[in-house]
XYZ file of C-alpha atoms in Angstrom:
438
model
C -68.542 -8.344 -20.680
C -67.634 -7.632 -17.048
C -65.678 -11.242 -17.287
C -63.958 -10.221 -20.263
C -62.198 -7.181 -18.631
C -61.530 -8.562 -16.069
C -59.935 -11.752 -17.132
C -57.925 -9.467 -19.727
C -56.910 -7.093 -17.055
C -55.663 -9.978 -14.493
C -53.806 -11.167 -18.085
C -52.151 -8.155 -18.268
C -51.605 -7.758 -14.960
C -49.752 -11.079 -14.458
C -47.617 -9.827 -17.558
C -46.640 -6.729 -15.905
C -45.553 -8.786 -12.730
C -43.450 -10.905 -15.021
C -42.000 -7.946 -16.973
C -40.955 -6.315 -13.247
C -39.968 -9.693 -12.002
C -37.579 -10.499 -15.148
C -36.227 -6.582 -14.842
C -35.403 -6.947 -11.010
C -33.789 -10.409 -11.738
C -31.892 -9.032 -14.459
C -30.780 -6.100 -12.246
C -29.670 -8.463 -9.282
C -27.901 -10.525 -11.587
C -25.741 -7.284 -12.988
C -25.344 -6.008 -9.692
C -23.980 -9.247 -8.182
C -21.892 -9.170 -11.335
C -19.929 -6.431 -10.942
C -20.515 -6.770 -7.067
C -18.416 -10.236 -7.581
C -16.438 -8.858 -9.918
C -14.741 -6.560 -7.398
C -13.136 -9.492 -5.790
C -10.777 -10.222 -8.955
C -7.424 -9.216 -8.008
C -6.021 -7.534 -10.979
C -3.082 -9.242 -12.487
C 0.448 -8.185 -11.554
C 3.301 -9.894 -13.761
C 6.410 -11.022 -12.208
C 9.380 -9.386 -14.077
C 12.759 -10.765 -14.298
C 13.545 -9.981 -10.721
C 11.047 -12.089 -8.998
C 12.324 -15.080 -7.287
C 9.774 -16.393 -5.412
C 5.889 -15.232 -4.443
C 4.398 -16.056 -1.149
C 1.071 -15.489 0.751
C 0.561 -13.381 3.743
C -0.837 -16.415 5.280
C 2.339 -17.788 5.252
C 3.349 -15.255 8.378
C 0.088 -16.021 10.041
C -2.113 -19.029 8.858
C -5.127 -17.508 10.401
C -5.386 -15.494 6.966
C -5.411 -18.827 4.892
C -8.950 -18.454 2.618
C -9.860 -15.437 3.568
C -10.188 -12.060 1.412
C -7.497 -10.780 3.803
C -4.767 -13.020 2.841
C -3.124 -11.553 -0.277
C 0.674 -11.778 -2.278
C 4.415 -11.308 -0.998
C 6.864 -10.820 -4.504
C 10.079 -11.774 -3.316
C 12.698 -10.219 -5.251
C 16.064 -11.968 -3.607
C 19.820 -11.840 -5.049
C 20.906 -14.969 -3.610
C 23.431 -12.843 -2.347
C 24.049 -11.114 1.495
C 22.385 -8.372 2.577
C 19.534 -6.812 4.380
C 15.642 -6.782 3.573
C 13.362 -4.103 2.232
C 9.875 -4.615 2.514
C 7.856 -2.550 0.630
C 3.879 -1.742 0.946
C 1.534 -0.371 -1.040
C -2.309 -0.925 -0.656
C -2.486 -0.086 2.751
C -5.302 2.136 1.848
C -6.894 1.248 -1.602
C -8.116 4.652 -2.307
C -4.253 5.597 -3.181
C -2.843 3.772 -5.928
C 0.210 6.022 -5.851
C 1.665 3.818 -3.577
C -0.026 0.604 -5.170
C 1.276 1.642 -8.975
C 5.183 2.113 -6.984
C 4.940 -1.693 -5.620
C 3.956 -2.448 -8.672
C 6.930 -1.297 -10.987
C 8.887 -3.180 -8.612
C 7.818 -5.976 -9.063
C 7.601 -5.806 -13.069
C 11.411 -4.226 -13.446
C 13.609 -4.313 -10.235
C 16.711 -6.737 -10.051
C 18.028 -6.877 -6.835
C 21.985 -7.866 -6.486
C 22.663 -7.411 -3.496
C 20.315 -8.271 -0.515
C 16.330 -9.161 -0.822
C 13.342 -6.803 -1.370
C 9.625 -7.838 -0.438
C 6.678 -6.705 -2.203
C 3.030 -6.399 -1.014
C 1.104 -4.729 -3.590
C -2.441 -5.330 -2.213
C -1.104 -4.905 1.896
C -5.597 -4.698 2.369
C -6.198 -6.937 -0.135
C -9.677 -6.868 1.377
C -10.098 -3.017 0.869
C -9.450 -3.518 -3.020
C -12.925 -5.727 -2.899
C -15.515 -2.750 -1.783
C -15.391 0.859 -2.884
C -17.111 3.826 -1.581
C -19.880 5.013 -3.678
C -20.989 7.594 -1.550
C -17.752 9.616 -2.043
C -18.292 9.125 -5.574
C -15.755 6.917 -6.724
C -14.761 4.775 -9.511
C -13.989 1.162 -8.804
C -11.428 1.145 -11.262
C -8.808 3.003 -13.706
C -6.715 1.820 -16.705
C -3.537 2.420 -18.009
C -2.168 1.326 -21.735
C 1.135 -0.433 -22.090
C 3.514 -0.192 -24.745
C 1.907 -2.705 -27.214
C -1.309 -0.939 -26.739
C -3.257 -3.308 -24.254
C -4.773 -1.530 -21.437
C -4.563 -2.854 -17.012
C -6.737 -2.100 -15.031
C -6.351 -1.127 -11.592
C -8.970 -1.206 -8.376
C -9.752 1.530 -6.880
C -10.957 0.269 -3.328
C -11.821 1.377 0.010
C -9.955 3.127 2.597
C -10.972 0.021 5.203
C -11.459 -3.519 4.819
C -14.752 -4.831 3.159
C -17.522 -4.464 5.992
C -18.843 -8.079 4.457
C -15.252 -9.351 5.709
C -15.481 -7.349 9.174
C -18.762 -6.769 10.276
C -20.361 -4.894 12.657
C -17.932 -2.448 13.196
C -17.999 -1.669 17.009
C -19.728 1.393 18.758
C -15.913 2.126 20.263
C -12.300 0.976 18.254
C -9.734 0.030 21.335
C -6.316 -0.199 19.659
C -4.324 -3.381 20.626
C -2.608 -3.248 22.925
C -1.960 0.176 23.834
C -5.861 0.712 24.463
C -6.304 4.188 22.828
C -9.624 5.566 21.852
C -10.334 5.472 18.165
C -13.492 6.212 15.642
C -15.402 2.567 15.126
C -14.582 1.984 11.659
C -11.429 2.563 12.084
C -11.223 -0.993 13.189
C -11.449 -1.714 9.585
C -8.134 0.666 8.637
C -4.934 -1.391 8.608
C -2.647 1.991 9.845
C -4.741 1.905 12.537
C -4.412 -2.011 13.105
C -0.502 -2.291 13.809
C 1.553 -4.095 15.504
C -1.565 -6.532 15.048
C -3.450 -9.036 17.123
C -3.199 -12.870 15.918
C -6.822 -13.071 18.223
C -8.536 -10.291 16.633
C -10.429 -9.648 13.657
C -9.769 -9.597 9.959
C -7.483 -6.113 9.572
C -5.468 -6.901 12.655
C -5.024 -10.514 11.534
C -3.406 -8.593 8.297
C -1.285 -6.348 10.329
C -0.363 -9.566 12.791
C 1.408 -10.875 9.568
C 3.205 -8.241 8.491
C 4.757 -8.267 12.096
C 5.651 -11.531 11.755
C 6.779 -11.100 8.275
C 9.270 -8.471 10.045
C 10.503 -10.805 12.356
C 10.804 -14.006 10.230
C 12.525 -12.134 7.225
C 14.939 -9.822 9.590
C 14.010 -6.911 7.477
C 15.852 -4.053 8.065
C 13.340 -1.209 6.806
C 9.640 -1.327 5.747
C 7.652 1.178 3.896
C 4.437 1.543 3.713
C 3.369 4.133 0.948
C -0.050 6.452 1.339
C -1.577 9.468 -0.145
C -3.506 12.176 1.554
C -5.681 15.632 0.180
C -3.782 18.291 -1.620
C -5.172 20.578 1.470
C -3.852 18.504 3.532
C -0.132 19.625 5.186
C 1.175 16.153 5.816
C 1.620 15.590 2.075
C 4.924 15.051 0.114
C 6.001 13.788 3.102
C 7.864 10.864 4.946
C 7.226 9.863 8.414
C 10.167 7.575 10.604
C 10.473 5.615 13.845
C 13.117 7.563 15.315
C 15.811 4.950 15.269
C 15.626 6.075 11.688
C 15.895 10.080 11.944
C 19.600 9.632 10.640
C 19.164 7.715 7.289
C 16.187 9.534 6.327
C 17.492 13.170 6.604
C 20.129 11.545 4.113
C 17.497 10.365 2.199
C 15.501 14.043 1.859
C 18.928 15.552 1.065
C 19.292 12.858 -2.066
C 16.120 13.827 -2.845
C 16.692 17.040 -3.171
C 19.243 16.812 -5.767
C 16.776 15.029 -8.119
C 15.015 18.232 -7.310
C 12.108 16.218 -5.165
C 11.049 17.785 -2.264
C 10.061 15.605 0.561
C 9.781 16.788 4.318
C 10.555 14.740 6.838
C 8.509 14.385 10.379
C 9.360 11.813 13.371
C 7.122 9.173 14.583
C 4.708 10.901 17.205
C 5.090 8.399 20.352
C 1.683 8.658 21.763
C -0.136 8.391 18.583
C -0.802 4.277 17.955
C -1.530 1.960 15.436
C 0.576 4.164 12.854
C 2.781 1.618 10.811
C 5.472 3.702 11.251
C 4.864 3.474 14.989
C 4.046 -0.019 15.797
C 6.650 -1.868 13.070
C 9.006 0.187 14.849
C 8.345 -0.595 18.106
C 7.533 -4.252 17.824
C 9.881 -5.081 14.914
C 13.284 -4.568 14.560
C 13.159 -2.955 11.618
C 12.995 0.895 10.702
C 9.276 1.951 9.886
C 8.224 4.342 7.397
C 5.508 6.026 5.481
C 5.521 8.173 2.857
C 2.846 10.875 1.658
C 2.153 12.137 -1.661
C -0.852 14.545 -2.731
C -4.044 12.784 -4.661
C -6.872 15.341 -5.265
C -9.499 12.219 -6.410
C -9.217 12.113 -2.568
C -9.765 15.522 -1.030
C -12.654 16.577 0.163
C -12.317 19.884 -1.599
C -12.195 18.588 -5.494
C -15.183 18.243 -8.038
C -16.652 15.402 -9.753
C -14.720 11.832 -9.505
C -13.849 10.568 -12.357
C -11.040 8.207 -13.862
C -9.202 10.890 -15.558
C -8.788 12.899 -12.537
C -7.192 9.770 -10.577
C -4.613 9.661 -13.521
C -3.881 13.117 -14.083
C -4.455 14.625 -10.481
C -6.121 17.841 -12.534
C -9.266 19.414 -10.631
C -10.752 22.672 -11.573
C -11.388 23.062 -7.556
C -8.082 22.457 -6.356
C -7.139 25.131 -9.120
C -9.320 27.822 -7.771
C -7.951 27.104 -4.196
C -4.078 27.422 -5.566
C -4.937 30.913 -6.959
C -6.725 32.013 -3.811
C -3.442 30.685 -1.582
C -5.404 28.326 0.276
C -3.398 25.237 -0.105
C -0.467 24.548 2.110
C 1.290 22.162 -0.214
C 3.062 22.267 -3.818
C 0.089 21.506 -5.783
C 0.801 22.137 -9.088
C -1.954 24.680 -11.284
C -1.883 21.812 -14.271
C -2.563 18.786 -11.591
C -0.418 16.395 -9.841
C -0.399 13.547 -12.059
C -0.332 9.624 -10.798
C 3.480 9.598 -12.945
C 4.611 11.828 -10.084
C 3.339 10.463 -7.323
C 4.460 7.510 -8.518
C 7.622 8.482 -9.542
C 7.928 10.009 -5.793
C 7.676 6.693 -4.195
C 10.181 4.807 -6.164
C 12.163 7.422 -5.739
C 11.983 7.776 -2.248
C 12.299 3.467 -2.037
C 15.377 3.487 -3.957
C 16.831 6.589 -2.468
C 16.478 4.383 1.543
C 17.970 1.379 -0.075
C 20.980 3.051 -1.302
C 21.803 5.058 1.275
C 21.365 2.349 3.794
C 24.137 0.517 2.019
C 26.355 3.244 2.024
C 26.539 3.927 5.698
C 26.125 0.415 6.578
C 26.424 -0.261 10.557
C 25.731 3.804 11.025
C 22.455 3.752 8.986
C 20.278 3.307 12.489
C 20.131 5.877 14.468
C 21.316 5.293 18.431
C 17.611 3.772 19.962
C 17.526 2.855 23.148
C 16.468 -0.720 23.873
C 15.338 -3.942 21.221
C 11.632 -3.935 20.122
C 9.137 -4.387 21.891
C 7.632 -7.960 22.592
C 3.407 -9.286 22.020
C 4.142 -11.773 24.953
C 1.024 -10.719 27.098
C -0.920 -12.201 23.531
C -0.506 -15.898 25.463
C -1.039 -18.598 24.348
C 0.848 -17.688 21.271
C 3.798 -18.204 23.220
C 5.941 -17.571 19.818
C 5.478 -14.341 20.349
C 7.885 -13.871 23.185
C 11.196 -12.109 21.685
C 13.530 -11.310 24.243
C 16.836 -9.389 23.942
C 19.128 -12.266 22.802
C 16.446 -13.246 19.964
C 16.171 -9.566 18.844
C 20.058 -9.185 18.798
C 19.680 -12.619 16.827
C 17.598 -10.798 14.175
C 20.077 -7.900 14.252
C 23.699 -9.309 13.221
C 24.684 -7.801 10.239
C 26.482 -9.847 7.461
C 29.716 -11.867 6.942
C 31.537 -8.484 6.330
C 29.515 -6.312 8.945
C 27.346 -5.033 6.198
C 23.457 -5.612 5.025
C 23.191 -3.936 1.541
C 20.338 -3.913 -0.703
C 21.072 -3.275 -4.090
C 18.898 -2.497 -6.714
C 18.517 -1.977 -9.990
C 16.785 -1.994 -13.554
C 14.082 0.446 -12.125
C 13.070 3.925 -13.710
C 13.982 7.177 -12.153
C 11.839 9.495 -11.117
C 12.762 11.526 -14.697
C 11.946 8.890 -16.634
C 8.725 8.048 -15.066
C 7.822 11.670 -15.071
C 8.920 11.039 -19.300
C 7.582 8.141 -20.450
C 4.513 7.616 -17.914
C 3.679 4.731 -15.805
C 2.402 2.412 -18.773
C 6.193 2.234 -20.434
C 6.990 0.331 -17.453
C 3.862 -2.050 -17.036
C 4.586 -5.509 -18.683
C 1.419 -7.727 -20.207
C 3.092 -10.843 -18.779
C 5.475 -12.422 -16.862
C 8.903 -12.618 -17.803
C 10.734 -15.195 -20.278
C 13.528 -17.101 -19.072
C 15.040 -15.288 -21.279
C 14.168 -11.790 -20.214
C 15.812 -13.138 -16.892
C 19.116 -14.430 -17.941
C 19.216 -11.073 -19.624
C 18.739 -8.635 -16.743
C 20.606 -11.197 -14.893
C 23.601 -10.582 -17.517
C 22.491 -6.592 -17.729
C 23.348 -6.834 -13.554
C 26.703 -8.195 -13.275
């Protein structure tokens, strides 16, 4: 009898085991799923603007197959002009600035001078998200004909499985300042780059290059910060743009946008708007706008509150006056902070064409030069290269024209998802905006 229990209870005993076993397989399986999953880049559709689309690697071949390496739009007229590059994904946890590279790609036509897009600038960021902050991996937003995107939403640093172990100290290249160790993995902390370091600096090495190669004449790279935070609805600039952008805040202004503008800090490095300044010649930015699914101060993380920027916490500290920025009692929606960055994009280009020669400020000296980075002896720019890089067009002038983008109004409207496309555009749809152009 003894030998009948316990043959039936080693039975059922081997049957738990297998019911565990098949449960943890099935669990590793769903994890690695989605884990996997993460990696998809969600697709962006070229719209009728989009002439050609290139890789990052193509600026520095060291990024070639790896989760770093990521898409350039090129939106170019074909005609003279200057060069706008435009970021967004520099921090993954932002998608105002993502859903603004975006749109350009899907509407803008440029016709005059070329404009760059890098949606995903840490394409490696977009892979990993951080649970412990209580995030969503992704939101969705419906287009016209009722299909729905979605949209990562990443880390602030690059995936620790592509940069790993961060380091118990982060020295910035070159200038050697102190930072926290993960900030290694943050690519506003990576800039000007380092074509012999890891991963993120790799990144920021090619948008450097990309700077150099395409004589671009501004670069923006758009972020968004805490509601609490004072730096918001903001745009920072390398001084040797302090004149165009105080043109730019006063444009703003009459579309009754407020957006404050601070200089570069000198001794403060790794800053895009620092290094692509220095090293580059063209004029660095970065813009700010407010996104309470980041503060530290807001509630529960959900989707909704990524899309319409409304927190019961945030709310409470409005009434009580202890926020130090606009933030609006019914939420600061991602149409505005989207509609802030075009806004602000569009605003730089056309201003930039208007004063022409006089849109950079007097800055003593030509960029900086990597030469010390030997043996990458391409990296040596001296003077005559830089003024190379410099001369303006046939008729002294380097406009960038652009058009068939919404306003700020009508984003604000119609919401982001009017302007989404489900796929790329016809032939047609490109002869037409062509024609719609001229």
């Amino acid at each position: 009898m003894s030998e009948n229990n316990s043959a039936k209870k080693g039975c059922g005993n081997f049957l738990t085991g297998l019911i565990l076993a098949a449960a943890l397989g099935a669990g590793i399986f769903t994890v690695g799923k989605e884990f996997r999953y993460q990696f998809n880049v969600e697709p962006i559709y070229k719209g009728p603007g989009v002439t050609d689309v290139k890789m990052l690697s193509d600026y520095n071949p060291f990024l070639k197959g790896t989760n770093g390496d990521s898409k350039v739009y090129v939106l170019d007229s074909g005609k003279p002009g200057g060069n706008f590059i435009i970021m967004g994904g520099t921090h993954p946890t932002e998608p105002g600035g993502l859903l603004a590279a975006v749109l350009f790609i899907e509407n803008a036509v440029v016709t005059e001078g070329k404009v760059m897009v890098v949606p995903h600038s840490n394409n490696s960021g977009f892979s990993t998200c951080e649970p412990g902050l209580g995030h969503v991996p992704y939101f969705h937003i419906a287009t016209p004909s009722g299909k729905v995107r979605y949209f990562r939403y990443g880390n602030r640093g690059s995936n620790p499985v592509d940069q790993f172990p961060d380091p118990d100290m982060y020295l910035h290249y070159p200038s050697g300042q102190n930072l926290a160790a993960d900030e290694i993995r943050n690519l506003d902390r990576a800039h000007p780059g380092n074509p012999h370091g890891l991963l993120t600096q790799q990144v920021a090495y090619a948008f450097n290059r990309m700077c150099w190669d395409e004589a671009a004449d501004m670069i923006i790279d758009h972020h968004e910060a805490p509601p609490e935070k004072p730096l918001v609805n903001a745009i920072c600039v390398h001084q040797k743009g302090i004149d165009l952008t105080s043109e730019m805040a006063l444009m703003l202004e009459e579309q009754n946008i407020r957006m404050r503008v601070e200089i570069s800090p000198i001794p403060l490095h790794g800053f895009s708007h620092r290094e692509l300044g220095d090293y580059t010649p063209a004029i660095a930015f970065l813009s700010e706008t407010p996104n309470p699914s980041q503060g530290s101060a807001r509630g529960v993380t959900y989707e909704e509150l990524i899309i319409n920027g409304k927190d019961e916490v945030y709310r409470h500290l409005l009434e009580d006056k202890l926020l130090k920025v606009d933030y609006k009692s019914e939420g600061v929606t991602l149409n505005e902070r989207t509609g802030r960055n075009v806004a602000t994009d569009l605003s730089l280009a056309e201003i930039y064409s208007d004063l022409g020669e006089d849109a950079r400020n007097e800055y003593s000296g030509y960029p900086k030069d990597l030469g010390e980075l030997k043996p990458d002896a391409a990296l040596k720019i001296d003077d005559a290269e830089a003024q190379r890089m410099l001369a303006k067009g046939p008729e002294g002038e380097r406009k960038i024209v652009i058009t068939n983008m919404p306003s700020y109004d009508d984003i604000m409207q119609n919401g982001i998802g009017r302007y989404l496309r489900d796929a790329d555009a016809t032939a047609e749809e490109i002869e037409a905006a062509k024609k719609a152009a001229d």
